[in-house]
PDB file of C-alpha atoms in Angstrom:
ATOM      1  CA  VAL A 855       6.389  14.371  39.762  1.00 86.00           C
ATOM      2  CA  PRO A 856       2.949  15.207  38.245  1.00 87.00           C
ATOM      3  CA  ALA A 857       2.143  13.540  34.925  1.00 91.00           C
ATOM      4  CA  GLN A 858       2.786  15.907  31.788  1.00 90.00           C
ATOM      5  CA  ALA A 859      -0.158  17.237  30.022  1.00 90.00           C
ATOM      6  CA  GLU A 860      -0.722  18.920  26.760  1.00 88.00           C
ATOM      7  CA  GLU A 861      -3.208  21.472  26.113  1.00 88.00           C
ATOM      8  CA  VAL A 862      -3.862  22.739  22.638  1.00 87.00           C
ATOM      9  CA  LYS A 863      -5.729  25.961  22.050  1.00 87.00           C
ATOM     10  CA  MET A 864      -6.652  27.430  18.681  1.00 87.00           C
ATOM     11  CA  LEU A 865      -5.915  31.071  18.252  1.00 82.00           C
ATOM     12  CA  THR A 866      -7.596  33.604  15.953  1.00 87.00           C
ATOM     13  CA  PHE A 867      -5.067  35.993  14.688  1.00 81.00           C
ATOM     14  CA  SER A 868      -5.680  39.445  13.519  1.00 80.00           C
ATOM     15  CA  PRO A 869      -5.101  40.022   9.652  1.00 80.00           C
ATOM     16  CA  VAL A 870      -1.677  41.655  10.423  1.00 75.00           C
ATOM     17  CA  GLU A 871      -0.514  38.760  12.707  1.00 76.00           C
ATOM     18  CA  ALA A 872      -1.892  36.089  10.288  1.00 81.00           C
ATOM     19  CA  HIS A 873       0.144  38.019   7.542  1.00 79.00           C
ATOM     20  CA  PHE A 874       3.406  38.027   9.642  1.00 77.00           C
ATOM     21  CA  TYR A 875       3.077  34.318  10.504  1.00 80.00           C
ATOM     22  CA  ARG A 876       2.394  33.302   6.955  1.00 84.00           C
ATOM     23  CA  ARG A 877       5.453  35.174   5.795  1.00 81.00           C
ATOM     24  CA  GLN A 878       7.550  33.477   8.516  1.00 80.00           C
ATOM     25  CA  HIS A 879       6.140  30.179   7.404  1.00 83.00           C
ATOM     26  CA  ALA A 880       6.828  30.803   3.748  1.00 87.00           C
ATOM     27  CA  ASP A 881      10.465  31.883   4.462  1.00 82.00           C
ATOM     28  CA  CYS A 882      11.069  28.628   6.274  1.00 82.00           C
ATOM     29  CA  ALA A 883       9.394  26.402   3.599  1.00 86.00           C
ATOM     30  CA  SER A 884      11.239  28.284   0.835  1.00 87.00           C
ATOM     31  CA  ALA A 885      14.733  27.775   2.701  1.00 83.00           C
ATOM     32  CA  ALA A 886      13.978  24.065   3.136  1.00 82.00           C
ATOM     33  CA  SER A 887      12.644  23.563  -0.318  1.00 85.00           C
ATOM     34  CA  LYS A 888      15.907  25.262  -1.737  1.00 82.00           C
ATOM     35  CA  ALA A 889      18.040  23.100   0.509  1.00 80.00           C
ATOM     36  CA  LEU A 890      16.335  19.958  -0.811  1.00 79.00           C
ATOM     37  CA  SER A 891      16.422  20.757  -4.447  1.00 80.00           C
ATOM     38  CA  ASP A 892      20.175  21.685  -4.073  1.00 77.00           C
ATOM     39  CA  CYS A 893      20.745  18.273  -2.481  1.00 75.00           C
ATOM     40  CA  ARG A 894      18.744  16.542  -5.388  1.00 75.00           C
ATOM     41  CA  ARG A 895      20.542  18.346  -8.058  1.00 76.00           C
ATOM     42  CA  SER A 896      24.006  17.233  -6.544  1.00 74.00           C
ATOM     43  CA  GLY A 897      22.633  13.567  -6.388  1.00 71.00           C
ATOM     44  CA  ASP A 898      23.070  13.506  -2.643  1.00 71.00           C
ATOM     45  CA  ARG A 899      20.822  11.536  -0.488  1.00 68.00           C
ATOM     46  CA  GLN A 900      21.117  13.770   2.554  1.00 71.00           C
ATOM     47  CA  LEU A 901      21.782  17.483   3.263  1.00 67.00           C
ATOM     48  CA  HIS A 902      25.180  18.652   3.729  1.00 68.00           C
ATOM     49  CA  ASP A 903      26.162  20.334   6.974  1.00 69.00           C
ATOM     50  CA  LYS A 904      25.743  23.902   5.720  1.00 72.00           C
ATOM     51  CA  SER A 905      22.378  23.263   4.090  1.00 72.00           C
ATOM     52  CA  GLY A 906      21.084  21.281   7.012  1.00 74.00           C
ATOM     53  CA  VAL A 907      22.056  24.040   9.387  1.00 78.00           C
ATOM     54  CA  ARG A 908      20.416  26.679   7.290  1.00 76.00           C
ATOM     55  CA  VAL A 909      17.099  24.753   7.269  1.00 78.00           C
ATOM     56  CA  ILE A 910      17.430  24.173  10.941  1.00 81.00           C
ATOM     57  CA  ASN A 911      18.047  27.933  11.505  1.00 79.00           C
ATOM     58  CA  HIS A 912      14.960  28.899   9.594  1.00 77.00           C
ATOM     59  CA  VAL A 913      12.895  26.407  11.666  1.00 80.00           C
ATOM     60  CA  LEU A 914      14.271  27.848  14.883  1.00 80.00           C
ATOM     61  CA  ARG A 915      13.248  31.318  13.585  1.00 77.00           C
ATOM     62  CA  LEU A 916       9.702  30.114  12.951  1.00 75.00           C
ATOM     63  CA  ARG A 917       9.555  28.541  16.307  1.00 77.00           C
ATOM     64  CA  GLN A 918      10.867  31.741  17.947  1.00 74.00           C
ATOM     65  CA  ALA A 919       8.462  33.785  16.138  1.00 73.00           C
ATOM     66  CA  CYS A 920       5.533  31.672  17.482  1.00 72.00           C
ATOM     67  CA  ASN A 921       6.787  32.359  20.903  1.00 69.00           C
ATOM     68  CA  HIS A 922       6.970  36.210  20.347  1.00 65.00           C
ATOM     69  CA  PRO A 923       7.628  38.195  17.174  1.00 66.00           C
ATOM     70  CA  GLN A 924      10.402  40.024  18.817  1.00 61.00           C
ATOM     71  CA  VAL A 925      12.432  36.857  19.658  1.00 57.00           C
ATOM     72  CA  GLY A 926      15.411  35.789  17.479  1.00 52.00           C
ATOM     73  CA  ARG A 927      17.534  37.397  15.034  1.00 51.00           C
ATOM     74  CA  ALA A 928      14.852  37.758  12.543  1.00 51.00           C
ATOM     75  CA  GLY A 929      12.398  39.128  14.787  1.00 54.00           C
ATOM     76  CA  LEU A 930      11.256  42.723  15.147  1.00 56.00           C
ATOM     77  CA  GLN A 931      13.485  45.126  16.953  1.00 55.00           C
ATOM     78  CA  SER A 932      12.609  47.911  19.107  1.00 49.00           C
ATOM     79  CA  ILE A 933      14.650  51.079  18.835  1.00 50.00           C
ATOM     80  CA  HIS A 934      15.288  51.070  22.460  1.00 53.00           C
ATOM     81  CA  LYS A 935      15.964  47.406  22.631  1.00 64.00           C
ATOM     82  CA  GLN A 936      13.120  46.768  25.003  1.00 70.00           C
ATOM     83  CA  VAL A 937      10.178  44.377  24.819  1.00 70.00           C
ATOM     84  CA  LEU A 938       7.310  45.577  22.826  1.00 73.00           C
ATOM     85  CA  THR A 939       3.700  45.212  23.822  1.00 75.00           C
ATOM     86  CA  MET A 940       1.726  43.281  21.328  1.00 72.00           C
ATOM     87  CA  GLU A 941       0.028  46.477  20.279  1.00 77.00           C
ATOM     88  CA  GLU A 942       3.615  48.026  19.524  1.00 78.00           C
ATOM     89  CA  VAL A 943       4.560  44.793  17.650  1.00 75.00           C
ATOM     90  CA  LEU A 944       1.325  45.197  15.511  1.00 78.00           C
ATOM     91  CA  ASP A 945       2.243  48.807  14.894  1.00 82.00           C
ATOM     92  CA  GLN A 946       5.777  47.720  13.798  1.00 80.00           C
ATOM     93  CA  LEU A 947       4.320  45.010  11.470  1.00 77.00           C
ATOM     94  CA  VAL A 948       1.909  47.483   9.822  1.00 81.00           C
ATOM     95  CA  GLU A 949       4.691  49.900   9.351  1.00 84.00           C
ATOM     96  CA  ARG A 950       6.944  47.197   7.957  1.00 81.00           C
ATOM     97  CA  GLN A 951       4.200  46.178   5.376  1.00 81.00           C
ATOM     98  CA  ARG A 952       3.517  49.786   4.517  1.00 85.00           C
ATOM     99  CA  LEU A 953       7.158  50.416   3.641  1.00 88.00           C
ATOM    100  CA  GLU A 954       7.225  47.189   1.543  1.00 87.00           C
ATOM    101  CA  CYS A 955       4.062  48.305  -0.271  1.00 88.00           C
ATOM    102  CA  GLU A 956       5.589  51.663  -1.039  1.00 90.00           C
ATOM    103  CA  GLU A 957       8.714  49.855  -2.341  1.00 93.00           C
ATOM    104  CA  ALA A 958       6.481  47.785  -4.622  1.00 92.00           C
ATOM    105  CA  ASN A 959       4.613  50.790  -5.860  1.00 92.00           C
ATOM    106  CA  ARG A 960       7.983  52.573  -6.687  1.00 93.00           C
ATOM    107  CA  LEU A 961       8.746  49.466  -8.813  1.00 95.00           C
ATOM    108  CA  VAL A 962       5.364  49.424 -10.621  1.00 95.00           C
ATOM    109  CA  ILE A 963       5.768  53.278 -11.249  1.00 96.00           C
ATOM    110  CA  ALA A 964       9.206  52.943 -12.652  1.00 96.00           C
ATOM    111  CA  ALA A 965       8.130  50.079 -15.009  1.00 97.00           C
ATOM    112  CA  GLU A 966       5.075  51.990 -16.147  1.00 97.00           C
ATOM    113  CA  ASN A 967       7.293  55.073 -16.836  1.00 96.00           C
ATOM    114  CA  GLY A 968       9.710  52.919 -18.693  1.00 96.00           C
ATOM    115  CA  LEU A 969       6.957  51.259 -20.742  1.00 97.00           C
ATOM    116  CA  ALA A 970       5.674  54.784 -21.596  1.00 97.00           C
ATOM    117  CA  GLY A 971       9.102  55.593 -22.943  1.00 95.00           C
ATOM    118  CA  VAL A 972       9.195  52.334 -25.065  1.00 97.00           C
ATOM    119  CA  CYS A 973       5.805  53.418 -26.419  1.00 96.00           C
ATOM    120  CA  LEU A 974       7.157  56.779 -27.376  1.00 95.00           C
ATOM    121  CA  LEU A 975      10.231  55.087 -29.152  1.00 95.00           C
ATOM    122  CA  ARG A 976       7.715  53.066 -31.054  1.00 96.00           C
ATOM    123  CA  ASP A 977       5.870  56.230 -32.012  1.00 93.00           C
ATOM    124  CA  ASP A 978       2.786  54.859 -29.997  1.00 95.00           C
ATOM    125  CA  ARG A 979       1.593  58.178 -28.366  1.00 94.00           C
ATOM    126  CA  LYS A 980      -1.714  56.599 -27.397  1.00 95.00           C
ATOM    127  CA  GLY A 981       0.074  53.914 -25.564  1.00 96.00           C
ATOM    128  CA  ALA A 982       2.404  56.339 -23.816  1.00 96.00           C
ATOM    129  CA  ILE A 983      -0.474  58.495 -22.730  1.00 96.00           C
ATOM    130  CA  GLY A 984      -2.155  55.371 -21.182  1.00 96.00           C
ATOM    131  CA  ARG A 985       1.003  54.527 -19.260  1.00 97.00           C
ATOM    132  CA  TYR A 986       1.591  57.904 -17.940  1.00 97.00           C
ATOM    133  CA  ARG A 987      -2.027  58.166 -16.811  1.00 97.00           C
ATOM    134  CA  ALA A 988      -1.538  54.752 -15.120  1.00 96.00           C
ATOM    135  CA  VAL A 989       1.330  56.233 -13.076  1.00 96.00           C
ATOM    136  CA  LEU A 990      -1.046  59.174 -11.982  1.00 96.00           C
ATOM    137  CA  ASP A 991      -3.762  56.836 -11.191  1.00 95.00           C
ATOM    138  CA  LEU A 992      -1.440  54.809  -8.923  1.00 93.00           C
ATOM    139  CA  ALA A 993      -0.247  58.003  -7.185  1.00 93.00           C
ATOM    140  CA  GLU A 994      -3.868  59.086  -6.607  1.00 93.00           C
ATOM    141  CA  ARG A 995      -4.832  55.667  -5.237  1.00 92.00           C
ATOM    142  CA  GLY A 996      -1.844  55.861  -3.038  1.00 88.00           C
ATOM    143  CA  LEU A 997      -2.897  59.003  -1.454  1.00 87.00           C
ATOM    144  CA  GLU A 998      -6.255  57.530  -0.758  1.00 90.00           C
ATOM    145  CA  GLU A 999      -4.703  54.513   0.767  1.00 86.00           C
ATOM    146  CA  GLY A1000      -2.113  56.425   2.742  1.00 82.00           C
ATOM    147  CA  ARG A1001       0.764  55.401   0.662  1.00 83.00           C
ATOM    148  CA  ARG A1002       3.508  57.923  -0.308  1.00 86.00           C
ATOM    149  CA  THR A1003       4.753  58.137  -3.902  1.00 89.00           C
ATOM    150  CA  ASP A1004       8.064  59.616  -4.624  1.00 92.00           C
ATOM    151  CA  PRO A1005       7.731  62.943  -6.493  1.00 93.00           C
ATOM    152  CA  LEU A1006      10.464  62.541  -9.179  1.00 95.00           C
ATOM    153  CA  PRO A1007       8.797  59.739 -11.008  1.00 94.00           C
ATOM    154  CA  LEU A1008       5.440  61.652 -10.687  1.00 94.00           C
ATOM    155  CA  LEU A1009       7.136  64.857 -12.091  1.00 96.00           C
ATOM    156  CA  HIS A1010       8.509  62.634 -14.923  1.00 96.00           C
ATOM    157  CA  ALA A1011       5.112  61.347 -15.696  1.00 96.00           C
ATOM    158  CA  TYR A1012       3.294  64.812 -15.546  1.00 96.00           C
ATOM    159  CA  HIS A1013       5.903  66.464 -17.689  1.00 97.00           C
ATOM    160  CA  ASN A1014       6.043  63.764 -20.329  1.00 96.00           C
ATOM    161  CA  LEU A1015       2.308  63.344 -20.428  1.00 96.00           C
ATOM    162  CA  ALA A1016       1.749  67.103 -20.939  1.00 96.00           C
ATOM    163  CA  GLU A1017       4.549  66.973 -23.795  1.00 96.00           C
ATOM    164  CA  VAL A1018       2.918  63.954 -25.465  1.00 96.00           C
ATOM    165  CA  LEU A1019      -0.589  65.571 -25.271  1.00 96.00           C
ATOM    166  CA  ARG A1020       0.779  68.754 -26.939  1.00 96.00           C
ATOM    167  CA  VAL A1021       2.495  66.672 -29.709  1.00 93.00           C
ATOM    168  CA  GLN A1022      -0.764  64.780 -30.145  1.00 91.00           C
ATOM    169  CA  ALA A1023      -2.780  67.982 -30.317  1.00 92.00           C
ATOM    170  CA  ARG A1024      -0.308  69.414 -32.911  1.00 92.00           C
ATOM    171  CA  VAL A1025      -0.320  66.142 -35.026  1.00 89.00           C
ATOM    172  CA  LYS A1026      -4.281  66.102 -34.874  1.00 89.00           C
ATOM    173  CA  ALA A1027      -4.420  69.744 -35.913  1.00 89.00           C
ATOM    174  CA  ALA A1028      -2.058  69.051 -38.874  1.00 88.00           C
ATOM    175  CA  GLY A1029      -4.033  66.214 -39.817  1.00 82.00           C
ATOM    176  CA  GLU A1030      -7.352  68.211 -39.897  1.00 78.00           C
ATOM    177  CA  GLU A1031      -5.798  70.873 -42.154  1.00 75.00           C
ATOM    178  CA  GLY A1032      -4.116  68.362 -44.430  1.00 67.00           C
ATOM    179  CA  GLY A1033      -6.806  65.558 -44.113  1.00 60.00           C
ATOM    180  CA  GLY A1034      -4.193  62.992 -43.648  1.00 54.00           C
ATOM    181  CA  THR A1035      -3.661  61.635 -40.123  1.00 49.00           C
ATOM    182  CA  ASP A1036      -5.895  60.860 -37.151  1.00 49.00           C
ATOM    183  CA  GLY A1037      -3.223  61.879 -34.681  1.00 45.00           C
ATOM    184  CA  GLN A1038      -2.947  58.626 -32.946  1.00 51.00           C
ATOM    185  CA  GLY A1039       0.667  57.816 -33.762  1.00 51.00           C
ATOM    186  CA  SER A1040       2.049  55.441 -36.152  1.00 46.00           C
ATOM    187  CA  GLY A1041       2.520  52.457 -33.658  1.00 43.00           C
ATOM    188  CA  GLU A1042       1.625  49.019 -35.024  1.00 41.00           C
ATOM    189  CA  ASP A1043      -0.436  48.244 -31.887  1.00 41.00           C
ATOM    190  CA  GLU A1044      -3.238  50.548 -33.251  1.00 38.00           C
TER     191      GLU A1044
END
């Protein structure tokens, strides 16, 4: 029997691969940290069977991902259940991140539209205009970056921005006639 040898080689990951493996590592570390904090909170000195198994399963997934991103329950899956080439794996990783980015963009746009509504409730038209314009800027940047934006929240921003600008113009015109207001709204933030 020949002697066992160990050979260590450092790999250079593409940015997509590096992101994938960092995410796998972060998931594993988060599960271990949660299990240990649960253990400390309950005053135990060792992990319970369920917690220990959960940590071991995350470590197993991390090890499987290091062998190939398709291996294991949490790995990438091919539609045809066949082994993907590394190029196909990278394409799937990029697509997965694009979808996550679009979802994060949806949340930001919804929050900006909501904050614009709060500004309107506070009679802060200037703040609402800024929030609606931020939504439109996000959508424009998304187009440049190849990120889709849902049309309904954009329609909401366009419609309400146009309405607020119309009200702003009327208030300004009335203020100029009467000499009383600057048309900026009566919000306290101004």
